[in-house]
Short mmCIF file of N, CA, C and O and ligand atoms in Angstrom, two decimals:
data_model
loop_
_atom_site.label_atom_id
_atom_site.label_comp_id
_atom_site.label_asym_id
_atom_site.label_seq_id
_atom_site.Cartn_x
_atom_site.Cartn_y
_atom_site.Cartn_z
N UNK A 1 0.92 -1.40 -0.07
CA UNK A 1 -0.09 0.03 -0.05
C UNK A 1 0.93 1.28 0.04
O UNK A 1 1.85 1.31 0.77
N UNK A 2 0.56 2.23 -0.82
CA UNK A 2 1.38 3.34 -0.95
C UNK A 2 1.08 4.37 0.09
O UNK A 2 -0.17 4.35 0.51
N UNK A 3 2.02 5.26 0.30
CA UNK A 3 1.80 6.07 1.39
C UNK A 3 0.66 7.22 1.08
O UNK A 3 0.24 7.92 1.92
N UNK A 4 0.41 7.39 -0.29
CA UNK A 4 -0.51 8.33 -0.66
C UNK A 4 -1.96 8.04 -0.04
O UNK A 4 -2.78 8.73 0.03
N UNK A 5 -2.09 6.72 0.26
CA UNK A 5 -3.49 6.28 0.84
C UNK A 5 -3.51 6.30 2.25
O UNK A 5 -4.56 6.18 2.84
N UNK A 6 -2.30 6.22 2.83
CA UNK A 6 -2.10 6.15 4.38
C UNK A 6 -1.71 7.50 4.79
O UNK A 6 -0.58 7.82 4.86
N UNK A 7 -2.82 8.23 5.44
CA UNK A 7 -2.17 9.53 5.94
C UNK A 7 -0.94 9.54 7.02
O UNK A 7 -0.31 10.49 6.90
N UNK A 8 -1.11 8.62 7.99
CA UNK A 8 0.09 8.51 8.87
C UNK A 8 1.28 8.36 8.10
O UNK A 8 2.38 8.91 8.50
N UNK A 9 1.32 7.31 6.97
CA UNK A 9 2.68 7.07 6.50
C UNK A 9 3.05 8.35 5.70
O UNK A 9 4.37 8.67 5.67
N UNK A 10 2.12 8.89 5.23
CA UNK A 10 2.55 10.22 4.47
C UNK A 10 3.13 11.24 5.23
O UNK A 10 4.18 11.77 5.02
N UNK A 11 2.51 11.35 6.52
CA UNK A 11 2.95 12.34 7.31
C UNK A 11 4.59 11.93 7.96
O UNK A 11 5.44 12.82 8.09
N UNK A 12 4.68 10.66 8.24
CA UNK A 12 5.93 10.34 8.59
C UNK A 12 7.04 10.57 7.59
O UNK A 12 8.10 10.96 7.89
N UNK A 13 6.56 10.17 6.37
CA UNK A 13 7.61 10.19 5.26
C UNK A 13 7.97 11.73 5.00
O UNK A 13 9.06 12.09 4.82
N UNK A 14 6.91 12.55 5.09
CA UNK A 14 7.14 13.88 4.93
C UNK A 14 8.10 14.50 6.09
O UNK A 14 9.11 15.27 5.59
N UNK A 15 7.85 14.19 7.14
CA UNK A 15 8.65 14.59 8.45
C UNK A 15 10.13 14.15 8.24
O UNK A 15 11.16 14.87 8.39
N UNK A 16 10.45 12.88 7.89
CA UNK A 16 11.59 12.20 7.78
C UNK A 16 12.45 12.71 6.56
O UNK A 16 13.70 12.96 6.66
N UNK A 17 11.74 13.19 5.58
CA UNK A 17 12.16 13.67 4.41
C UNK A 17 12.98 15.07 4.83
O UNK A 17 14.10 15.45 4.27
N UNK A 18 12.27 15.86 5.45
CA UNK A 18 12.65 17.04 6.07
C UNK A 18 13.94 16.94 6.94
O UNK A 18 14.88 17.67 6.72
N UNK A 19 13.84 15.81 7.80
CA UNK A 19 14.93 15.56 8.55
C UNK A 19 16.21 15.25 7.79
O UNK A 19 17.39 15.56 7.96
N UNK A 20 15.97 14.37 6.75
CA UNK A 20 17.14 14.04 5.93
C UNK A 20 17.57 15.11 5.12
O UNK A 20 18.81 15.14 4.79
N UNK A 21 16.88 16.10 4.70
CA UNK A 21 17.55 17.20 4.10
C UNK A 21 18.41 17.97 4.97
O UNK A 21 19.42 18.63 4.62
N UNK A 22 18.01 18.12 6.22
CA UNK A 22 18.70 18.88 7.19
C UNK A 22 20.12 18.04 7.48
O UNK A 22 21.08 18.86 7.76
N UNK A 23 19.92 16.86 7.54
CA UNK A 23 21.05 16.06 7.99
C UNK A 23 21.33 14.99 6.98
O UNK A 23 21.06 13.92 7.09
N UNK A 24 22.06 15.41 5.81
CA UNK A 24 22.21 14.50 4.69
C UNK A 24 22.96 13.23 5.05
O UNK A 24 22.88 12.19 4.53
N UNK A 25 23.78 13.30 6.20
CA UNK A 25 24.54 12.22 6.61
C UNK A 25 23.74 10.98 7.12
O UNK A 25 24.12 9.72 7.01
N UNK A 26 22.39 11.29 7.31
CA UNK A 26 21.40 9.98 7.71
C UNK A 26 21.32 9.03 6.48
O UNK A 26 20.99 7.98 6.70
N UNK A 27 21.42 9.52 5.16
CA UNK A 27 21.39 8.48 4.08
C UNK A 27 22.39 7.45 4.13
O UNK A 27 22.13 6.51 3.53
N UNK A 28 23.56 7.64 4.96
CA UNK A 28 24.40 6.60 4.87
C UNK A 28 24.47 5.90 6.30
O UNK A 28 25.35 5.30 6.74
N UNK A 29 23.37 6.24 7.21
CA UNK A 29 23.35 5.61 8.45
C UNK A 29 22.39 4.42 8.48
O UNK A 29 21.09 4.58 8.38
N UNK A 30 22.95 3.24 8.44
CA UNK A 30 22.38 2.00 8.37
C UNK A 30 21.21 1.72 9.38
O UNK A 30 20.03 1.19 9.14
N UNK A 31 21.52 2.17 10.61
CA UNK A 31 20.70 1.96 11.76
C UNK A 31 19.37 2.89 11.51
O UNK A 31 18.29 2.33 11.72
N UNK A 32 19.69 4.02 11.12
CA UNK A 32 18.50 5.04 10.95
C UNK A 32 17.61 4.43 9.94
O UNK A 32 16.33 4.29 10.06
N UNK A 33 18.17 3.84 8.73
CA UNK A 33 17.56 3.31 7.50
C UNK A 33 16.60 2.14 8.13
O UNK A 33 15.48 1.99 7.72
N UNK A 34 17.19 1.39 8.99
CA UNK A 34 16.60 0.15 9.44
C UNK A 34 15.33 0.55 10.21
O UNK A 34 14.27 -0.03 10.19
N UNK A 35 15.56 1.43 11.21
CA UNK A 35 14.41 1.94 12.11
C UNK A 35 13.30 2.66 11.23
O UNK A 35 12.19 2.37 11.50
N UNK A 36 13.80 3.37 10.35
CA UNK A 36 12.86 3.99 9.25
C UNK A 36 11.87 2.96 8.56
O UNK A 36 10.71 2.96 8.57
N UNK A 37 12.70 1.91 8.12
CA UNK A 37 11.93 0.83 7.29
C UNK A 37 10.86 0.20 8.23
O UNK A 37 9.76 -0.23 7.84
N UNK A 38 11.38 -0.22 9.40
CA UNK A 38 10.63 -0.86 10.31
C UNK A 38 9.26 0.11 10.75
O UNK A 38 8.15 -0.50 10.64
N UNK A 39 9.46 1.38 10.93
CA UNK A 39 8.40 2.10 11.30
C UNK A 39 7.33 2.26 10.00
O UNK A 39 6.21 2.17 10.25
N UNK A 40 8.00 2.40 8.81
CA UNK A 40 7.16 2.46 7.75
C UNK A 40 6.11 1.18 7.48
O UNK A 40 5.02 1.17 7.14
N UNK A 41 6.89 0.01 7.66
CA UNK A 41 6.05 -1.34 7.67
C UNK A 41 5.04 -1.37 8.71
O UNK A 41 3.98 -1.81 8.42
N UNK A 42 5.39 -0.84 9.91
CA UNK A 42 4.36 -1.07 11.11
C UNK A 42 3.24 0.01 10.79
O UNK A 42 1.99 -0.32 11.13
N UNK A 43 3.58 1.16 10.24
CA UNK A 43 2.45 2.16 10.00
C UNK A 43 1.60 1.56 8.88
O UNK A 43 0.39 1.73 8.97
N UNK A 44 2.15 0.87 8.05
CA UNK A 44 1.33 0.37 7.07
C UNK A 44 0.44 -0.96 7.72
O UNK A 44 -0.75 -1.10 7.03
N UNK A 45 0.96 -1.78 8.46
CA UNK A 45 0.31 -2.79 8.93
C UNK A 45 -0.86 -2.28 9.92
O UNK A 45 -1.96 -2.71 9.81
N UNK A 46 -0.61 -1.14 10.65
CA UNK A 46 -1.50 -0.58 11.46
C UNK A 46 -2.71 -0.04 10.46
O UNK A 46 -3.98 -0.25 10.83
N UNK A 47 -2.39 0.57 9.55
CA UNK A 47 -3.47 1.19 8.53
C UNK A 47 -4.14 0.12 8.06
O UNK A 47 -5.54 0.18 7.80
N UNK A 48 -3.56 -1.07 7.59
CA UNK A 48 -4.50 -2.14 7.05
C UNK A 48 -5.37 -2.69 8.06
O UNK A 48 -6.41 -3.22 7.78
N UNK A 49 -5.05 -2.76 9.30
CA UNK A 49 -5.91 -3.09 10.44
C UNK A 49 -7.28 -2.25 10.40
O UNK A 49 -8.24 -2.65 10.63
N UNK A 50 -6.83 -0.90 10.37
CA UNK A 50 -7.88 0.01 10.48
C UNK A 50 -8.93 -0.09 9.27
O UNK A 50 -10.06 -0.20 9.32
N UNK A 51 -8.26 -0.21 8.12
CA UNK A 51 -9.06 -0.50 6.91
C UNK A 51 -10.09 -1.67 7.05
O UNK A 51 -11.11 -1.70 6.71
N UNK A 52 -9.34 -2.78 7.58
CA UNK A 52 -10.13 -4.11 7.84
C UNK A 52 -11.28 -3.79 8.71
O UNK A 52 -12.35 -4.42 8.41
N UNK A 53 -11.14 -3.27 9.75
CA UNK A 53 -12.13 -2.92 10.76
C UNK A 53 -13.25 -2.09 10.11
O UNK A 53 -14.34 -2.44 10.38
N UNK A 54 -12.89 -0.98 9.29
CA UNK A 54 -13.93 -0.24 8.82
C UNK A 54 -14.81 -1.08 7.67
O UNK A 54 -16.11 -1.04 7.58
N UNK A 55 -14.02 -2.04 7.03
CA UNK A 55 -14.65 -3.04 6.02
C UNK A 55 -15.78 -3.97 6.89
O UNK A 55 -16.89 -4.09 6.29
N UNK A 56 -15.41 -4.25 7.97
CA UNK A 56 -16.13 -5.11 8.76
C UNK A 56 -17.35 -4.23 9.33
O UNK A 56 -18.59 -4.80 9.01
N UNK A 57 -17.25 -3.11 9.55
CA UNK A 57 -18.35 -2.06 9.98
C UNK A 57 -19.46 -2.16 8.84
O UNK A 57 -20.53 -2.19 8.98
N UNK A 58 -18.87 -1.87 7.55
CA UNK A 58 -19.80 -1.67 6.49
C UNK A 58 -20.55 -2.97 6.03
O UNK A 58 -21.54 -2.98 5.45
N UNK A 59 -19.83 -4.06 6.34
CA UNK A 59 -20.52 -5.34 6.02
C UNK A 59 -21.67 -5.77 7.01
O UNK A 59 -22.28 -6.70 6.84
N UNK A 60 -21.41 -5.27 8.41
CA UNK A 60 -22.37 -5.56 9.39
C UNK A 60 -23.76 -4.89 9.30
O UNK A 60 -23.65 -3.79 9.10
N UNK A 61 -24.77 -5.61 9.57
CA UNK A 61 -26.08 -5.02 9.54
C UNK A 61 -26.57 -4.76 10.91
O UNK A 61 -26.29 -5.66 11.80
N UNK A 62 -27.28 -3.79 11.01
CA UNK A 62 -27.95 -3.66 12.30
C UNK A 62 -29.22 -4.60 12.60
O UNK A 62 -29.54 -5.33 11.70
N UNK A 63 -29.29 -4.85 13.88
CA UNK A 63 -30.54 -5.76 14.24
C UNK A 63 -31.84 -5.41 13.47
O UNK A 63 -32.54 -6.25 13.28
N UNK A 64 -31.92 -4.28 12.96
CA UNK A 64 -33.17 -3.92 12.44
C UNK A 64 -32.89 -4.09 10.83
O UNK A 64 -33.78 -3.89 9.91
N UNK A 65 -31.83 -4.45 10.43
CA UNK A 65 -31.56 -4.74 9.10
C UNK A 65 -30.95 -3.69 8.25
O UNK A 65 -30.64 -3.71 7.06
N UNK A 66 -30.83 -2.55 9.03
CA UNK A 66 -30.29 -1.30 8.31
C UNK A 66 -28.78 -1.31 8.22
O UNK A 66 -28.03 -2.19 8.64
N UNK A 67 -28.26 -0.37 7.28
CA UNK A 67 -27.00 -0.40 7.02
C UNK A 67 -26.10 0.40 8.07
O UNK A 67 -26.63 1.64 8.47
N UNK A 68 -24.98 -0.08 8.62
CA UNK A 68 -24.21 0.63 9.41
C UNK A 68 -23.17 1.63 8.96
O UNK A 68 -22.73 1.29 7.94
N UNK A 69 -23.02 2.65 9.63
CA UNK A 69 -22.10 3.60 8.98
C UNK A 69 -21.17 4.23 10.09
O UNK A 69 -21.47 4.56 11.21
N UNK A 70 -19.94 4.19 9.85
CA UNK A 70 -18.81 4.76 10.81
C UNK A 70 -19.09 6.25 10.96
O UNK A 70 -19.23 6.80 10.21
N UNK A 71 -19.21 6.65 12.35
CA UNK A 71 -19.51 7.94 12.82
C UNK A 71 -18.42 8.60 13.46
O UNK A 71 -18.41 9.78 13.45
N UNK A 72 -17.77 7.89 14.48
CA UNK A 72 -16.90 8.51 15.32
C UNK A 72 -15.85 7.50 15.83
O UNK A 72 -15.94 6.34 15.38
N UNK A 73 -14.72 8.02 16.28
CA UNK A 73 -13.63 7.13 16.73
C UNK A 73 -13.28 7.52 18.00
O UNK A 73 -13.19 8.72 18.40
N UNK A 74 -13.15 6.43 18.78
CA UNK A 74 -12.82 6.69 20.24
C UNK A 74 -11.42 6.09 20.55
O UNK A 74 -11.25 4.95 20.18
N UNK A 75 -10.73 6.91 21.23
CA UNK A 75 -9.23 6.55 21.57
C UNK A 75 -9.08 7.07 22.91
O UNK A 75 -9.39 8.14 23.19
N UNK A 76 -8.59 6.16 23.75
CA UNK A 76 -8.20 6.74 25.08
C UNK A 76 -7.60 5.44 25.79
O UNK A 76 -7.26 4.48 25.41
N UNK A 77 -7.62 5.67 27.17
CA UNK A 77 -7.06 4.81 28.13
C UNK A 77 -8.02 4.58 29.33
O UNK A 77 -8.55 5.63 29.87
N UNK A 78 -8.20 3.29 29.63
CA UNK A 78 -9.05 3.05 30.78
C UNK A 78 -8.24 2.27 31.71
O UNK A 78 -7.86 1.05 31.43
N UNK A 79 -7.58 2.74 32.77
CA UNK A 79 -6.65 1.92 33.58
C UNK A 79 -5.37 1.69 32.81
O UNK A 79 -4.93 2.50 32.15
N UNK A 80 -5.16 0.29 32.62
CA UNK A 80 -4.03 -0.03 32.01
C UNK A 80 -4.29 -0.33 30.48
O UNK A 80 -3.36 -0.63 29.72
N UNK A 81 -5.31 -0.36 30.09
CA UNK A 81 -5.95 -0.76 28.70
C UNK A 81 -6.04 0.54 27.96
O UNK A 81 -6.78 1.40 28.17
N UNK A 82 -5.37 0.44 26.66
CA UNK A 82 -5.63 1.45 25.62
C UNK A 82 -6.71 1.02 24.85
O UNK A 82 -6.97 -0.19 24.38
N UNK A 83 -7.70 1.58 24.57
CA UNK A 83 -8.89 1.31 23.61
C UNK A 83 -8.84 2.24 22.40
O UNK A 83 -8.50 3.30 22.71
N UNK A 84 -9.22 1.53 21.39
CA UNK A 84 -9.27 2.27 20.17
C UNK A 84 -10.44 1.72 19.40
O UNK A 84 -10.41 0.39 19.04
N UNK A 85 -11.49 2.31 19.29
CA UNK A 85 -12.75 1.87 18.65
C UNK A 85 -13.43 2.74 17.53
O UNK A 85 -13.30 3.95 17.82
N UNK A 86 -14.23 2.18 16.95
CA UNK A 86 -15.01 2.99 15.94
C UNK A 86 -16.52 2.93 16.32
O UNK A 86 -17.03 1.67 16.59
N UNK A 87 -17.23 4.00 16.43
CA UNK A 87 -18.76 3.90 16.61
C UNK A 87 -19.37 4.02 15.37
O UNK A 87 -19.07 5.07 14.62
N UNK A 88 -20.18 3.16 15.16
CA UNK A 88 -20.97 3.06 13.89
C UNK A 88 -22.51 3.28 14.20
O UNK A 88 -22.92 2.84 15.25
N UNK A 89 -23.15 3.95 13.38
CA UNK A 89 -24.56 4.14 13.60
C UNK A 89 -25.39 3.64 12.40
O UNK A 89 -24.98 3.66 11.21
N UNK A 90 -26.54 3.04 12.77
CA UNK A 90 -27.59 2.59 11.82
C UNK A 90 -28.22 3.81 11.22
O UNK A 90 -28.64 4.64 11.71
N UNK A 91 -28.02 3.60 9.70
CA UNK A 91 -28.76 4.69 8.84
C UNK A 91 -30.16 4.58 8.97
O UNK A 91 -30.83 5.68 8.83
N UNK A 92 -30.81 3.48 9.30
CA UNK A 92 -32.30 3.40 9.40
C UNK A 92 -32.85 3.71 10.79
O UNK A 92 -33.65 4.65 10.86
N UNK A 93 -32.24 3.12 11.80
CA UNK A 93 -32.98 3.41 13.08
C UNK A 93 -31.93 4.19 14.07
O UNK A 93 -32.34 4.75 15.06
N UNK A 94 -30.82 4.51 13.72
CA UNK A 94 -29.85 5.34 14.51
C UNK A 94 -29.25 4.68 15.59
O UNK A 94 -28.50 5.45 16.44
N UNK A 95 -29.37 3.49 15.86
CA UNK A 95 -28.77 2.79 16.96
C UNK A 95 -27.37 2.59 16.86
O UNK A 95 -26.88 2.59 15.69
N UNK A 96 -26.53 2.85 17.87
CA UNK A 96 -25.02 2.72 17.73
C UNK A 96 -24.38 1.40 17.95
O UNK A 96 -24.95 0.63 18.94
N UNK A 97 -23.36 0.95 17.48
CA UNK A 97 -22.61 -0.15 17.83
C UNK A 97 -21.22 0.19 17.71
O UNK A 97 -20.74 1.09 17.08
N UNK A 98 -20.44 -0.48 18.72
CA UNK A 98 -18.95 -0.28 18.86
C UNK A 98 -18.28 -1.23 18.24
O UNK A 98 -18.50 -2.42 18.52
N UNK A 99 -17.18 -1.06 17.53
CA UNK A 99 -16.35 -1.97 17.00
C UNK A 99 -14.94 -1.53 17.42
O UNK A 99 -14.39 -0.69 17.34
N UNK A 100 -14.23 -2.70 17.99
CA UNK A 100 -13.00 -2.45 18.52
C UNK A 100 -11.88 -2.67 17.47
O UNK A 100 -11.99 -3.60 16.73
N UNK A 101 -10.89 -1.85 17.41
CA UNK A 101 -9.76 -2.02 16.51
C UNK A 101 -8.81 -3.07 17.11
O UNK A 101 -8.67 -2.94 18.32
N UNK A 102 -8.11 -3.86 16.31
CA UNK A 102 -6.99 -4.51 16.85
C UNK A 102 -5.93 -3.74 17.33
O UNK A 102 -5.76 -2.51 17.04
N UNK A 103 -5.23 -4.23 18.42
CA UNK A 103 -4.33 -3.28 18.91
C UNK A 103 -2.83 -3.61 18.69
O UNK A 103 -2.07 -2.60 18.65
N UNK A 104 -2.66 -4.76 18.02
CA UNK A 104 -1.29 -5.19 17.51
C UNK A 104 -0.59 -4.22 16.63
O UNK A 104 0.68 -3.61 16.87
N UNK A 105 -1.32 -3.57 15.72
CA UNK A 105 -0.70 -2.58 14.74
C UNK A 105 -0.27 -1.36 15.38
O UNK A 105 0.66 -0.79 15.23
N UNK A 106 -1.26 -0.97 16.24
CA UNK A 106 -1.15 0.30 16.98
C UNK A 106 0.13 0.27 17.75
O UNK A 106 0.94 1.23 17.91
N UNK A 107 0.16 -0.82 18.65
CA UNK A 107 1.23 -0.89 19.58
C UNK A 107 2.54 -0.96 18.83
O UNK A 107 3.52 -0.40 19.11
N UNK A 108 2.69 -1.83 17.69
CA UNK A 108 3.92 -2.02 16.82
C UNK A 108 4.32 -0.66 16.31
O UNK A 108 5.48 -0.43 16.35
N UNK A 109 3.33 0.10 15.70
CA UNK A 109 3.55 1.49 15.13
C UNK A 109 4.25 2.39 16.20
O UNK A 109 5.25 3.06 16.04
N UNK A 110 3.68 2.32 17.42
CA UNK A 110 4.12 3.22 18.46
C UNK A 110 5.52 2.98 18.99
O UNK A 110 6.28 3.82 19.18
N UNK A 111 5.73 1.61 19.13
CA UNK A 111 6.96 1.21 19.52
C UNK A 111 8.22 1.53 18.43
O UNK A 111 9.03 2.07 18.83
N UNK A 112 7.85 1.37 17.32
CA UNK A 112 8.73 1.76 16.25
C UNK A 112 8.99 3.20 16.21
O UNK A 112 10.03 3.70 15.95
N UNK A 113 7.99 4.08 16.38
CA UNK A 113 7.94 5.53 16.27
C UNK A 113 8.88 5.96 17.38
O UNK A 113 9.66 6.84 17.12
N UNK A 114 8.74 5.20 18.63
CA UNK A 114 9.44 5.86 19.60
C UNK A 114 11.07 5.27 19.52
O UNK A 114 11.88 6.23 19.96
N UNK A 115 11.17 4.12 18.98
CA UNK A 115 12.65 3.67 18.92
C UNK A 115 13.34 4.60 17.92
O UNK A 115 14.42 5.11 18.09
N UNK A 116 12.60 5.01 16.84
CA UNK A 116 13.25 5.97 15.87
C UNK A 116 13.43 7.17 16.39
O UNK A 116 14.35 8.08 16.33
N UNK A 117 12.49 8.03 17.18
CA UNK A 117 12.58 9.17 17.91
C UNK A 117 13.77 9.22 18.79
O UNK A 117 14.57 10.13 18.83
N UNK A 118 13.84 8.11 19.56
CA UNK A 118 14.91 8.05 20.50
C UNK A 118 16.34 7.96 19.79
O UNK A 118 17.31 8.66 20.21
N UNK A 119 16.42 7.27 18.86
CA UNK A 119 17.68 7.29 18.18
C UNK A 119 18.09 8.60 17.50
O UNK A 119 19.15 9.01 17.63
N UNK A 120 17.25 9.20 16.87
CA UNK A 120 17.36 10.55 16.31
C UNK A 120 17.80 11.57 17.29
O UNK A 120 18.54 12.39 17.17
N UNK A 121 17.28 11.42 18.51
CA UNK A 121 17.33 12.34 19.47
C UNK A 121 18.81 12.14 20.14
O UNK A 121 19.59 13.10 20.46
N UNK A 122 19.02 10.84 20.35
CA UNK A 122 20.24 10.55 21.02
C UNK A 122 21.59 10.72 20.08
O UNK A 122 22.46 11.18 20.45
N UNK A 123 21.41 10.42 18.81
CA UNK A 123 22.54 10.38 17.93
C UNK A 123 22.64 11.81 17.13
O UNK A 123 23.66 12.14 16.67
N UNK A 124 21.51 12.39 16.88
CA UNK A 124 21.47 13.70 16.20
C UNK A 124 21.06 14.72 16.89
O UNK A 124 21.12 15.96 16.19
N UNK A 125 20.33 14.69 18.06
CA UNK A 125 19.75 15.93 18.72
C UNK A 125 18.48 16.29 17.92
O UNK A 125 18.20 17.62 18.09
N UNK A 126 17.77 15.67 17.13
CA UNK A 126 16.75 15.90 16.32
C UNK A 126 15.46 15.29 16.95
O UNK A 126 15.38 14.09 17.24
N UNK A 127 14.34 16.15 17.11
CA UNK A 127 12.99 15.48 17.35
C UNK A 127 12.08 15.52 16.23
O UNK A 127 11.50 16.44 15.92
N UNK A 128 11.91 14.36 15.41
CA UNK A 128 11.19 14.53 14.40
C UNK A 128 9.75 14.65 14.53
O UNK A 128 9.00 15.19 13.75
N UNK A 129 9.28 14.30 15.86
CA UNK A 129 8.03 14.59 16.07
C UNK A 129 7.58 16.00 16.17
O UNK A 129 6.58 16.49 15.73
N UNK A 130 8.56 16.83 16.83
CA UNK A 130 8.44 18.24 16.77
C UNK A 130 8.36 18.78 15.41
O UNK A 130 7.48 19.70 15.26
N UNK A 131 9.14 18.22 14.62
CA UNK A 131 9.19 18.83 13.20
C UNK A 131 7.78 18.51 12.43
O UNK A 131 7.29 19.32 11.88
N UNK A 132 7.14 17.27 12.74
CA UNK A 132 5.90 16.99 12.16
C UNK A 132 4.78 17.77 12.83
O UNK A 132 3.94 18.38 12.13
N UNK A 133 4.90 18.03 13.96
CA UNK A 133 3.79 18.78 14.87
C UNK A 133 4.15 20.26 14.26
O UNK A 133 2.96 21.04 14.08
N UNK A 134 5.15 20.70 14.19
CA UNK A 134 5.26 22.03 13.75
C UNK A 134 4.83 22.26 12.33
O UNK A 134 4.03 23.35 12.11
N UNK A 135 4.90 21.25 11.43
CA UNK A 135 4.42 21.42 10.12
C UNK A 135 2.89 21.48 10.10
O UNK A 135 2.30 22.27 9.43
N UNK A 136 2.34 20.64 10.82
CA UNK A 136 0.86 20.48 10.81
C UNK A 136 0.27 21.77 11.41
O UNK A 136 -0.69 22.28 10.99
N UNK A 137 1.00 22.46 12.40
CA UNK A 137 0.39 23.60 12.97
C UNK A 137 0.58 24.73 12.03
O UNK A 137 -0.26 25.60 11.73
N UNK A 138 1.67 24.66 11.09
CA UNK A 138 1.91 25.80 10.20
C UNK A 138 0.76 25.71 9.20
O UNK A 138 0.36 26.71 8.62
N UNK A 139 0.34 24.51 8.83
CA UNK A 139 -0.62 24.12 7.74
C UNK A 139 -1.83 24.75 8.20
O UNK A 139 -2.78 25.26 7.41
N UNK A 140 -2.36 24.31 9.40
CA UNK A 140 -3.30 24.79 10.09
C UNK A 140 -3.55 26.33 10.19
O UNK A 140 -4.77 26.85 9.99
N UNK A 141 -2.52 26.90 10.27
CA UNK A 141 -2.52 28.47 10.21
C UNK A 141 -2.41 29.11 8.82
O UNK A 141 -2.23 30.05 8.72
N UNK A 142 -2.64 28.23 7.88
CA UNK A 142 -2.67 28.69 6.49
C UNK A 142 -1.12 28.92 5.92
O UNK A 142 -1.11 29.75 4.90
N UNK A 143 -0.22 28.66 6.55
CA UNK A 143 1.19 29.05 6.16
C UNK A 143 1.69 28.20 4.94
O UNK A 143 1.09 27.15 4.81
ZN1 ZN B 1 -30.95 -0.07 12.81
#
């Protein structure tokens, strides 16, 4: 799956390209490349899990026979448990159902993102998460 379909992978690639422009020596850093490849693979796996959950929602019928439609996304923490789910509503009767996203992809992606962030911070003093957030804020302000 290409990053143009996956907004998270797009954002990661965008941020990392910016980092690579600032620090061209990264192109010959094997550990950086390995961590980046792992993160892109995990971001893709996570995205595919999300897509599969949405496909399940669309295939599921409400008890009244109506078509379900994803309406909301809930993400948070309850005690030690991270939950990530999509709320779907029936187009016919409006009753809601909750579908849990699998957690494996999310956890792998988060772990890989932290590993890459730690490595860039320790070895280069760069925080790519700050760069991505800065870019998002600049776009929101129409820059
Ligand atoms: Zn219904």
